[in-house]
Tab-separated table of C-alpha atoms in Angstrom:
chain	number	residue	atom	x	y	z
Y	1	ALA	CA	69.262	230.236	12.577
Y	2	GLN	CA	71.182	227.313	11.316
Y	3	LYS	CA	69.618	224.224	12.936
Y	4	VAL	CA	70.876	221.392	14.876
Y	5	THR	CA	68.999	218.199	14.855
Y	6	GLN	CA	69.022	215.404	17.478
Y	7	ALA	CA	66.627	212.832	16.290
Y	8	GLN	CA	66.839	210.739	19.169
Y	9	THR	CA	64.721	211.918	21.975
Y	10	GLU	CA	65.522	209.386	24.469
Y	11	ILE	CA	67.894	206.364	24.524
Y	12	SER	CA	67.848	203.497	27.092
Y	13	VAL	CA	70.710	201.091	27.378
Y	14	VAL	CA	72.048	198.569	29.886
Y	15	GLU	CA	75.431	199.302	31.600
Y	16	LYS	CA	78.337	198.386	29.439
Y	17	GLU	CA	76.677	198.664	26.175
Y	18	ASP	CA	77.930	201.106	23.661
Y	19	VAL	CA	75.743	203.910	22.525
Y	20	THR	CA	75.815	206.495	19.775
Y	21	LEU	CA	74.069	209.659	19.873
Y	22	ASP	CA	73.433	211.389	16.576
Y	23	CYS	CA	73.697	214.917	15.606
Y	24	VAL	CA	73.014	216.447	12.359
Y	25	TYR	CA	73.477	220.313	11.770
Y	26	GLU	CA	72.858	222.880	8.978
Y	27	THR	CA	75.413	225.032	7.714
Y	28	ARG	CA	75.931	227.607	4.935
Y	29	ASP	CA	79.330	228.602	6.240
Y	30	THR	CA	82.727	227.226	5.426
Y	31	THR	CA	83.955	227.938	8.974
Y	32	TYR	CA	81.897	226.912	12.098
Y	33	TYR	CA	82.218	225.269	15.318
Y	34	LEU	CA	80.377	222.219	16.725
Y	35	PHE	CA	79.922	221.120	20.415
Y	36	TRP	CA	78.763	218.586	22.711
Y	37	TYR	CA	77.509	219.261	26.224
Y	38	LYS	CA	76.310	216.898	28.952
Y	39	GLN	CA	73.482	217.845	31.428
Y	40	PRO	CA	73.147	215.480	34.415
Y	41	PRO	CA	70.096	215.526	36.411
Y	42	SER	CA	71.757	217.972	38.815
Y	43	GLY	CA	71.129	220.440	35.984
Y	44	GLU	CA	74.636	221.988	35.209
Y	45	LEU	CA	75.889	221.968	31.523
Y	46	VAL	CA	79.269	220.237	31.101
Y	47	PHE	CA	81.469	221.010	28.054
Y	48	LEU	CA	82.662	217.887	26.346
Y	49	ILE	CA	84.155	218.891	23.071
Y	50	ARG	CA	84.375	221.646	20.514
Y	51	ARG	CA	85.419	220.835	16.956
Y	52	ASN	CA	85.988	223.426	14.343
Y	53	SER	CA	84.901	222.788	10.718
Y	54	PHE	CA	88.548	222.536	9.361
Y	55	ASP	CA	89.435	219.500	11.573
Y	56	GLU	CA	87.652	216.469	10.649
Y	57	GLN	CA	89.989	214.265	12.479
Y	58	ASN	CA	87.849	211.823	14.880
Y	59	GLU	CA	88.462	212.302	18.512
Y	60	ILE	CA	88.759	209.921	21.389
Y	61	SER	CA	88.818	210.889	25.012
Y	62	GLY	CA	88.609	207.743	27.409
Y	63	ARG	CA	85.273	206.075	26.741
Y	64	TYR	CA	84.004	208.930	24.538
Y	65	SER	CA	84.488	209.426	20.983
Y	66	TRP	CA	83.211	211.507	18.181
Y	67	ASN	CA	82.766	211.141	14.537
Y	68	PHE	CA	82.731	214.236	12.441
Y	69	GLN	CA	81.633	213.789	8.759
Y	70	LYS	CA	81.282	217.081	6.766
Y	71	SER	CA	79.816	215.218	3.993
Y	72	THR	CA	76.822	214.287	5.666
Y	73	SER	CA	76.764	217.287	8.072
Y	74	SER	CA	77.132	214.910	11.080
Y	75	PHE	CA	78.753	215.080	14.434
Y	76	ASN	CA	77.843	211.887	16.356
Y	77	PHE	CA	79.004	210.973	19.733
Y	78	THR	CA	79.622	207.402	21.039
Y	79	ILE	CA	80.042	206.417	24.527
Y	80	THR	CA	81.824	203.118	25.034
Y	81	ALA	CA	80.925	200.633	27.852
Y	82	SER	CA	78.317	202.930	29.237
Y	83	GLN	CA	77.960	203.561	32.822
Y	84	VAL	CA	75.146	204.644	35.168
Y	85	VAL	CA	76.902	207.888	35.727
Y	86	ASP	CA	76.503	208.587	31.894
Y	87	SER	CA	72.725	209.198	32.329
Y	88	ALA	CA	72.063	212.572	31.293
Y	89	VAL	CA	70.726	214.962	28.552
Y	90	TYR	CA	73.392	215.482	25.886
Y	91	PHE	CA	73.180	218.507	23.708
Y	92	CYS	CA	74.840	219.181	20.574
Y	93	ALA	CA	75.388	222.664	19.572
Y	94	ARG	CA	76.960	224.728	16.889
Y	95	ASN	CA	77.867	228.362	16.862
Y	96	SER	CA	75.259	230.806	15.488
Y	97	ASN	CA	75.601	232.402	12.333
Y	98	SER	CA	75.769	235.968	13.727
Y	99	GLY	CA	78.676	234.952	16.167
Y	100	TYR	CA	79.790	232.608	18.912
Y	101	ALA	CA	76.341	232.131	20.713
Y	102	LEU	CA	75.445	228.442	20.530
Y	103	ASN	CA	72.389	227.155	18.808
Y	104	PHE	CA	71.637	223.893	20.507
Y	105	GLY	CA	69.908	220.870	19.398
Y	106	LYS	CA	66.774	219.552	21.388
Y	107	GLY	CA	69.063	217.088	23.245
Y	108	THR	CA	68.843	213.306	23.755
Y	109	SER	CA	68.137	212.053	27.020
Y	110	LEU	CA	70.368	209.058	27.879
Y	111	LEU	CA	69.302	206.319	30.541
Y	112	VAL	CA	71.788	203.774	31.491
Y	113	THR	CA	70.528	201.185	33.802
Y	114	PRO	CA	72.565	198.647	35.891
P	1	ALA	CA	90.114	225.227	38.971
P	2	ALA	CA	87.634	228.273	39.277
P	3	GLY	CA	84.378	228.038	37.696
P	4	VAL	CA	81.723	230.319	36.413
P	5	ILE	CA	79.921	231.639	39.692
P	6	GLN	CA	76.079	232.553	39.498
P	7	SER	CA	73.923	234.025	42.195
P	8	PRO	CA	71.566	233.554	43.508
P	9	ARG	CA	71.046	229.822	42.706
P	10	HIS	CA	67.246	230.019	43.277
P	11	LEU	CA	64.952	232.894	43.136
P	12	ILE	CA	61.192	232.982	43.607
P	13	LYS	CA	59.359	236.253	42.379
P	14	GLU	CA	55.720	237.257	41.964
P	15	LYS	CA	54.403	238.501	38.541
P	16	ARG	CA	55.302	241.769	37.693
P	17	GLU	CA	58.127	241.793	40.117
P	18	THR	CA	61.785	242.563	38.903
P	19	ALA	CA	64.889	240.349	39.383
P	20	THR	CA	68.724	240.739	39.023
P	21	LEU	CA	70.885	237.689	38.231
P	22	LYS	CA	74.633	237.801	38.625
P	23	CYS	CA	77.503	236.171	36.901
P	24	TYR	CA	81.166	235.955	37.688
P	25	PRO	CA	83.197	234.450	34.889
P	26	ILE	CA	86.178	232.357	35.077
P	27	PRO	CA	89.141	234.682	35.836
P	28	ARG	CA	90.744	236.218	32.627
P	29	HIS	CA	87.546	235.163	30.522
P	30	ASP	CA	86.410	238.423	28.670
P	31	THR	CA	83.349	236.987	27.142
P	32	VAL	CA	79.970	236.473	28.894
P	33	TYR	CA	76.790	234.787	27.451
P	34	TRP	CA	73.441	234.513	29.021
P	35	TYR	CA	71.008	231.326	28.163
P	36	GLN	CA	67.471	230.627	29.092
P	37	GLN	CA	66.386	227.052	29.463
P	38	GLY	CA	62.588	226.474	29.991
P	39	PRO	CA	61.483	222.998	31.448
P	40	GLY	CA	62.306	220.228	29.106
P	41	GLN	CA	63.739	222.627	26.587
P	42	ASP	CA	67.213	223.331	25.068
P	43	PRO	CA	69.106	226.426	26.188
P	44	GLN	CA	68.242	229.538	24.201
P	45	PHE	CA	70.723	232.401	23.830
P	46	LEU	CA	69.702	235.523	25.133
P	47	ILE	CA	72.739	237.895	25.068
P	48	SER	CA	76.435	238.415	24.980
P	49	PHE	CA	79.166	240.729	26.044
P	50	TYR	CA	82.861	240.661	24.970
P	51	GLU	CA	85.184	243.338	26.805
P	52	LYS	CA	82.174	245.041	28.548
P	53	MET	CA	80.470	245.572	25.186
P	54	GLN	CA	77.345	243.810	23.905
P	55	SER	CA	78.637	241.430	21.117
P	56	ASP	CA	75.532	239.460	20.127
P	57	LYS	CA	71.720	239.479	20.718
P	58	GLY	CA	69.378	236.644	20.556
P	59	SER	CA	65.841	236.157	21.795
P	60	ILE	CA	65.901	238.516	24.670
P	61	PRO	CA	62.576	240.184	25.608
P	62	ASP	CA	62.642	244.053	25.786
P	63	ARG	CA	61.663	243.637	29.437
P	64	PHE	CA	65.094	242.234	29.958
P	65	SER	CA	68.386	243.948	29.924
P	66	ALA	CA	71.904	242.860	30.886
P	67	GLN	CA	75.513	244.618	31.139
P	68	GLN	CA	79.029	243.679	31.824
P	69	PHE	CA	80.881	245.562	34.324
P	70	SER	CA	84.661	246.723	34.503
P	71	ASP	CA	85.727	243.670	36.716
P	72	TYR	CA	84.024	241.385	33.951
P	73	HIS	CA	81.106	240.351	35.946
P	74	SER	CA	77.658	240.549	34.403
P	75	GLU	CA	74.256	241.124	35.557
P	76	LEU	CA	70.757	240.264	33.659
P	77	ASN	CA	67.991	242.467	34.816
P	78	MET	CA	64.526	241.228	34.355
P	79	SER	CA	61.390	243.259	34.737
P	80	SER	CA	57.556	242.939	34.765
P	81	LEU	CA	58.099	239.294	35.260
P	82	GLU	CA	55.767	237.005	33.727
P	83	LEU	CA	54.882	233.198	34.549
P	84	GLY	CA	56.552	232.128	31.364
P	85	ASP	CA	59.719	233.687	32.493
P	86	SER	CA	60.186	230.816	34.864
P	87	ALA	CA	63.295	228.847	33.805
P	88	LEU	CA	66.924	228.062	34.416
P	89	TYR	CA	69.198	230.884	33.559
P	90	PHE	CA	72.805	230.298	32.525
P	91	CYS	CA	75.558	232.315	32.318
P	92	ALA	CA	78.578	231.085	30.423
P	93	SER	CA	82.134	232.665	29.810
P	94	SER	CA	84.935	232.027	27.474
P	95	LEU	CA	88.176	233.576	26.661
P	96	SER	CA	87.466	235.466	23.438
P	97	TYR	CA	85.566	233.043	21.104
P	98	ASN	CA	86.856	229.823	22.589
P	99	GLU	CA	84.641	227.156	24.264
P	100	GLN	CA	82.113	228.260	26.553
P	101	PHE	CA	82.057	227.133	30.270
P	102	PHE	CA	78.709	227.311	31.987
P	103	GLY	CA	77.907	228.217	35.564
P	104	PRO	CA	75.555	226.138	37.643
P	105	GLY	CA	72.519	228.251	36.543
P	106	THR	CA	70.026	230.320	38.611
P	107	ARG	CA	66.481	228.803	38.843
P	108	LEU	CA	63.945	231.429	38.575
P	109	THR	CA	60.189	230.682	39.563
P	110	VAL	CA	57.691	233.155	38.929
P	111	LEU	CA	54.321	232.749	40.915
C-alpha cells in the first residue's frame, strides 16, 4: 500500500494560535486523490477536503487551509485562530493503489486549550 | 441532509458468536465501503461494493463477509468473533468514486 505519514502524533496549542498538521504521502501514480478527515471525541469521521493530483491550487475554507505540494509529496493542513472545538484527531488519507478505498495516516491528535 | 445510517450503534457479543452490522448509504449513493478502527488506530479498509458488486477488498478476515443489496444497503457479517474484533466499524458511502461520507460507526465489543 502506498503510505501516508503524519509525523506529528499529538499537538497542543492555546486557543487562537495557528496550527499546521503535516501529511506526506507515497505515490507511484500520476493520478491520485488526497483527503483530510476530522474525528472529534464523539467518534464520527467528518469529511473536510478531497484534492486530486492535477489540482495543485491551495484551498481555503474559513479558518481551514490546505497546501498541496507535489514536489515534496505533501498535503498540509492549517487551522487559523484555533478554537477549542477544533480539538480532534485529524487523519490524512489517499486512495489505495487498487481503487478508491482510503489509506489513512496514523492521525494527529490536536488539543486546543482555552 | 441525509447521512449514512448504521445499526446497531453498539453491540456486545461473546467470543465465537456471530454479528451482523447494517449500513444504509446516503440516498442515490451507489458505492459502500466498510472500515475497521481499533482503539487508538487509524481506520483500515475491509471491503467495498459498487452497484451491488464487490469492487475492492482490503484486510477483511475470512470469517467476515459482506454484501450490498438491491436497495443499496449493505451488511457486514462477522462469524466466530474474537477478542481482537472489538473495534469501531464504519460504513462510508459515495456517489461513484467521489468523496466518501462516513456513518457514525458501530462499536463492537467482544467479551
